[in-house]
Coordinates of C-alpha atoms and ligand atoms in Angstrom, one line a residue:
X9 CA -7.6 35.0 -24.2
X10 CA -10.7 33.3 -23.1
X11 CA -11.2 33.1 -19.3
X12 CA -11.5 29.4 -19.5
X13 CA -8.1 29.0 -21.2
X14 CA -6.5 31.5 -18.9
X15 CA -7.3 29.7 -15.7
X16 CA -7.1 26.1 -16.8
X17 CA -4.5 23.9 -15.3
X18 CA -3.1 22.4 -18.4
X19 CA -2.9 18.6 -17.8
X20 CA 0.7 17.7 -16.9
X21 CA 1.7 21.3 -15.9
X22 CA 3.2 21.8 -12.5
X23 CA 1.2 24.3 -10.4
X24 CA 3.0 26.8 -8.2
X25 CA 0.3 28.8 -6.6
X26 CA 2.6 31.8 -6.0
X27 CA 2.5 32.3 -9.7
X28 CA -1.3 32.5 -9.9
X29 CA -2.5 36.0 -8.7
X30 CA -5.5 35.6 -6.5
X31 CA -6.4 39.3 -7.1
X32 CA -6.4 39.0 -10.9
X33 CA -9.4 40.5 -12.7
X34 CA -8.3 39.9 -16.3
X35 CA -8.3 43.7 -17.0
X36 CA -11.9 44.2 -16.0
X37 CA -12.0 47.2 -13.8
X38 CA -15.0 46.8 -11.5
X39 CA -17.9 44.8 -10.3
X40 CA -20.2 47.3 -12.1
X41 CA -18.5 46.5 -15.4
X42 CA -18.8 42.7 -14.8
X43 CA -22.5 42.6 -13.7
X44 CA -24.2 42.7 -17.1
X45 CA -22.0 39.9 -18.3
X46 CA -22.7 37.8 -15.2
X47 CA -26.4 38.4 -15.7
X48 CA -26.1 37.2 -19.3
X49 CA -24.2 34.1 -18.3
X50 CA -26.7 33.3 -15.6
X51 CA -29.5 33.3 -18.2
X52 CA -27.4 31.1 -20.5
X53 CA -26.8 28.7 -17.6
X54 CA -30.5 28.4 -17.0
X55 CA -31.2 27.6 -20.6
X56 CA -28.4 25.1 -20.8
X57 CA -29.5 23.4 -17.6
X58 CA -33.0 23.0 -19.1
X59 CA -31.5 21.3 -22.2
X60 CA -29.3 19.0 -20.0
X61 CA -32.4 18.0 -18.0
X62 CA -34.5 17.4 -21.2
X63 CA -31.8 15.5 -22.9
X64 CA -31.0 13.2 -19.9
X65 CA -27.9 11.8 -21.6
X66 CA -25.1 13.4 -19.6
X67 CA -24.6 15.0 -16.2
X68 CA -22.4 17.9 -14.9
X69 CA -20.3 17.5 -11.8
X70 CA -18.9 20.7 -10.3
X71 CA -16.2 20.3 -7.7
X72 CA -15.4 23.2 -5.4
X73 CA -12.3 23.3 -3.2
X74 CA -10.8 26.3 -1.4
X75 CA -9.0 27.3 1.7
X76 CA -11.3 28.2 4.6
X77 CA -13.3 31.4 3.8
X78 CA -12.3 30.9 0.2
X79 CA -15.9 31.5 -1.0
X80 CA -17.3 28.0 -1.8
X81 CA -20.7 28.9 -0.2
X82 CA -20.8 32.3 -1.9
X83 CA -20.0 30.8 -5.3
X84 CA -22.8 28.3 -4.9
X85 CA -25.2 31.0 -3.9
X86 CA -24.4 33.5 -6.6
X87 CA -23.6 31.4 -9.6
X88 CA -26.2 28.8 -9.1
X89 CA -29.0 31.1 -8.1
X90 CA -30.2 31.1 -11.7
X91 CA -30.5 27.4 -11.9
X92 CA -33.7 25.4 -11.5
X93 CA -33.4 23.6 -8.2
X94 CA -35.1 20.6 -9.7
X95 CA -32.2 18.8 -11.3
X96 CA -29.5 20.5 -9.2
X97 CA -28.1 19.1 -6.0
X98 CA -25.4 20.4 -3.6
X99 CA -23.5 17.9 -1.6
X100 CA -21.2 19.1 1.2
X101 CA -18.5 16.8 2.4
X102 CA -17.7 17.1 6.0
X103 CA -15.6 15.1 8.5
X104 CA -16.5 11.5 7.5
X105 CA -19.0 9.7 9.7
X106 CA -18.2 6.4 11.3
X107 CA -20.1 4.6 8.5
X108 CA -18.3 6.5 5.8
X109 CA -14.9 5.8 7.5
X110 CA -15.8 2.1 7.5
X111 CA -15.7 2.2 3.6
X112 CA -13.2 3.3 1.1
X113 CA -12.9 7.1 0.8
X114 CA -14.6 7.2 -2.6
X115 CA -17.7 5.4 -1.4
X116 CA -19.5 8.5 -0.1
X117 CA -18.4 10.4 -3.1
X118 CA -19.6 8.0 -5.8
X119 CA -23.1 7.8 -4.5
X120 CA -23.4 11.6 -4.6
X121 CA -22.5 11.9 -8.3
X122 CA -25.3 13.5 -10.2
X123 CA -27.5 11.2 -12.4
X124 CA -28.2 11.8 -16.0
X125 CA -29.7 15.2 -16.7
X126 CA -28.6 16.6 -13.4
X127 CA -26.1 19.1 -12.1
X128 CA -24.2 18.1 -8.9
X129 CA -22.2 20.5 -6.9
X130 CA -19.6 19.2 -4.5
X131 CA -18.8 21.6 -1.7
X132 CA -15.5 20.0 -0.8
X133 CA -15.0 16.5 -2.2
X134 CA -12.8 13.5 -2.5
X135 CA -9.9 15.9 -2.7
X136 CA -10.2 16.3 1.1
X137 CA -8.6 12.9 1.2
X138 CA -5.4 14.3 -0.3
X139 CA -5.7 17.7 1.4
X140 CA -6.9 17.8 5.1
X141 CA -6.1 14.1 5.4
X142 CA -2.6 14.7 4.1
X143 CA -1.9 17.9 6.1
X144 CA -2.9 16.2 9.3
X145 CA -1.5 12.8 8.6
X146 CA -4.9 11.2 9.1
X147 CA -3.6 8.3 7.1
X148 CA 0.0 7.5 6.4
X149 CA 1.8 8.9 3.4
X150 CA 1.9 5.5 1.7
X151 CA -1.9 5.5 1.7
X152 CA -2.6 9.1 0.6
X153 CA 0.1 9.2 -2.0
X154 CA -1.6 6.5 -4.0
X155 CA -4.8 8.5 -4.1
X156 CA -3.9 10.9 -6.9
X157 CA -3.9 8.0 -9.4
X158 CA -6.9 6.5 -7.9
X159 CA -8.8 9.7 -8.1
X160 CA -7.8 10.1 -11.8
X161 CA -9.0 6.6 -12.5
X162 CA -12.3 7.2 -10.6
X163 CA -13.0 10.4 -12.5
X164 CA -12.2 8.6 -15.8
X165 CA -14.9 6.0 -15.0
X166 CA -17.3 8.8 -14.4
X167 CA -16.3 10.7 -17.5
X168 CA -16.6 7.5 -19.7
X169 CA -20.1 7.2 -18.3
X170 CA -21.4 10.6 -19.3
X171 CA -20.4 12.7 -16.3
X172 CA -18.8 15.9 -17.4
X173 CA -16.5 17.1 -14.6
X174 CA -15.2 20.6 -13.9
X175 CA -13.1 21.3 -10.8
X176 CA -12.6 24.8 -9.4
X177 CA -10.0 25.8 -6.9
X178 CA -11.0 29.2 -5.5
X179 CA -7.7 30.9 -4.9
X180 CA -7.5 33.5 -2.2
X181 CA -4.4 35.1 -0.6
X182 CA -3.6 34.6 3.1
X183 CA -4.3 38.3 3.7
X184 CA -7.8 38.0 2.1
X185 CA -8.5 35.0 4.4
X186 CA -7.5 37.1 7.4
X187 CA -9.8 39.8 6.3
X188 CA -12.7 37.4 5.8
X189 CA -12.2 35.6 9.1
X190 CA -12.0 39.0 10.9
X191 CA -15.3 40.0 9.2
X192 CA -16.9 36.9 10.7
X193 CA -15.7 38.0 14.1
X194 CA -16.9 41.6 13.7
X195 CA -20.3 41.1 12.0
X196 CA -23.0 39.6 14.3
X197 CA -24.8 38.3 11.2
X198 CA -21.6 36.2 10.4
X199 CA -20.9 34.9 13.9
X200 CA -22.7 31.6 13.0
X201 CA -19.9 31.0 10.5
X202 CA -17.1 31.3 13.0
X203 CA -15.5 27.9 13.5
X204 CA -12.4 27.1 15.6
X205 CA -11.2 24.8 12.8
X206 CA -10.8 27.8 10.4
X207 CA -8.4 29.5 12.8
X208 CA -6.5 26.4 13.6
X209 CA -6.2 25.4 9.9
X210 CA -4.8 28.9 9.1
X211 CA -1.6 27.9 10.9
X212 CA -1.2 25.1 8.3
X213 CA -1.5 27.5 5.4
X214 CA 1.9 26.6 3.8
X215 CA 1.2 22.8 4.1
X216 CA -2.2 23.4 2.5
X217 CA -0.6 25.3 -0.3
X218 CA 1.7 22.4 -1.0
X219 CA -1.1 19.8 -0.8
X220 CA -3.3 21.9 -3.2
X221 CA -0.4 22.3 -5.6
X222 CA 0.1 18.5 -5.8
X223 CA -3.6 17.9 -6.2
X224 CA -3.9 20.5 -9.0
X225 CA -0.7 19.3 -10.7
X226 CA -1.4 15.6 -10.5
X227 CA -5.2 15.5 -11.0
X228 CA -5.9 18.0 -13.8
X229 CA -6.7 15.7 -16.7
X230 CA -8.3 16.1 -20.1
X231 CA -11.4 14.3 -18.7
X232 CA -11.6 16.3 -15.4
X233 CA -9.7 19.5 -15.6
X234 CA -8.9 21.8 -12.7
X235 CA -9.3 25.6 -12.9
X236 CA -7.5 28.0 -10.5
X237 CA -10.0 30.8 -10.0
X238 CA -8.7 34.2 -8.8
X239 CA -11.0 34.6 -5.8
X240 CA -10.0 37.7 -3.8
X241 CA -12.6 39.6 -5.7
X242 CA -15.9 37.8 -5.3
X243 CA -17.5 39.4 -8.4
X244 CA -14.6 38.2 -10.6
X245 CA -14.7 34.8 -9.1
X246 CA -18.4 34.5 -9.9
X247 CA -17.8 35.8 -13.4
X248 CA -15.1 33.3 -14.2
X249 CA -16.9 30.3 -12.7
X250 CA -20.1 31.2 -14.6
X251 CA -18.2 31.7 -17.8
X252 CA -16.4 28.3 -17.5
X253 CA -19.7 26.5 -16.7
X254 CA -21.5 28.0 -19.7
X255 CA -18.6 27.1 -22.1
X256 CA -18.4 23.6 -20.6
X257 CA -22.2 23.0 -21.1
X258 CA -22.0 24.5 -24.6
X259 CA -19.4 22.0 -25.5
X260 CA -21.6 19.1 -24.4
X261 CA -23.3 19.0 -27.8
X262 CA -26.8 18.8 -26.3
X263 CA -30.0 18.5 -28.3
X264 CA -33.7 18.3 -27.3
X265 CA -34.6 14.7 -27.7
X266 CA -37.2 13.8 -30.4
X267 CA -40.4 12.5 -29.0
X268 CA -40.9 8.7 -29.5
X269 CA -44.6 9.4 -29.7
X270 CA -46.6 10.1 -32.8
X271 CA -47.5 13.6 -31.8
X272 CA -49.9 14.0 -34.7
X273 CA -52.2 11.6 -32.8
X274 CA -52.8 14.1 -30.1
X275 CA -55.5 16.4 -31.2
X276 CA -57.0 19.0 -28.9
X277 CA -60.6 19.8 -29.4
Ligands
AMP7 P1 -17.0 23.2 6.2 O1 -16.9 22.8 4.7 O2 -16.4 24.5 6.5 O3 -18.4 23.0 6.7 O4 -16.2 22.1 7.1 C1 -16.1 20.8 6.8 C2 -14.9 20.2 7.5 O5 -14.8 18.8 7.2 C3 -13.6 20.9 7.2 O6 -12.9 21.2 8.3 C4 -12.9 19.8 6.4 O7 -11.5 19.8 6.5 C5 -13.5 18.5 7.0 N1 -13.4 17.4 6.0 C6 -13.9 17.3 4.8 N2 -13.5 16.1 4.2 C7 -12.7 15.5 5.2 C8 -12.1 14.2 5.2 N3 -12.1 13.4 4.1 N4 -11.4 13.9 6.3 C9 -11.4 14.7 7.3 N5 -12.0 15.9 7.4 C10 -12.7 16.3 6.3
MG8 MG1 -15.5 26.3 6.9

């Protein structure tokens, strides 16, 4: 089975994360075995991005969500390192500012959507508004519970206007999170990453699991599918993400545009 099909949340399916193995490697034994494939995918990504940029007809929006220490930053670094920074933007969504809070929750998101020809990566996203916001009751249930449908409608508007959307949930186990947070404490070069929030949020693990399950179940649509990426092994996570991005871009039916100029007029002497 293709990796893309294996990790797709089929629209309408109910996700139980306990049934998705975060340590899965699809039978690939080691990082060493995966590296040539990853290198090949990175080159393909580069060429496809070039075509996307030249064609300027569609854009690609990549949404990354994960538990803390789930590997969002690492995924961006590894998979996207082969892209041309011109035409690729990363937007991180943090605690909303006062100005952002004065608007509807999609306001800050919509303006960060990539324009035609561009790739946009969301490090966290509008899904925070049904994840952290739900877990901590930052708004009442009657408010957040309407957001799943609103998000589907919002993503449909984008899709109908040439934005191809892929959403990745980087799935790690609670033990893997513990290991990674401990590494941050033990390794001086990782101390800068230590945030009290990560340790506090860990206590809400089960609530976060439920909130993610609902978001994945209710918002994987034909126009904006969710993928659950096994992310305990960073090399495998990178491989699956790169694979899905390449297949998604390949499906976009892109072509180099024909020049509107009469090129025969340009003669070099
Ligand atoms: P990080 O991505 O680790 O830099 O942290 C960003 C922080 O912003 C996380 O603790 C998120 O939970 C928080 N955050 C993101 N979106 C929202 C939101 N809509 N409302 C409240 N907090 C948010
Ligand atoms: Mg963090």
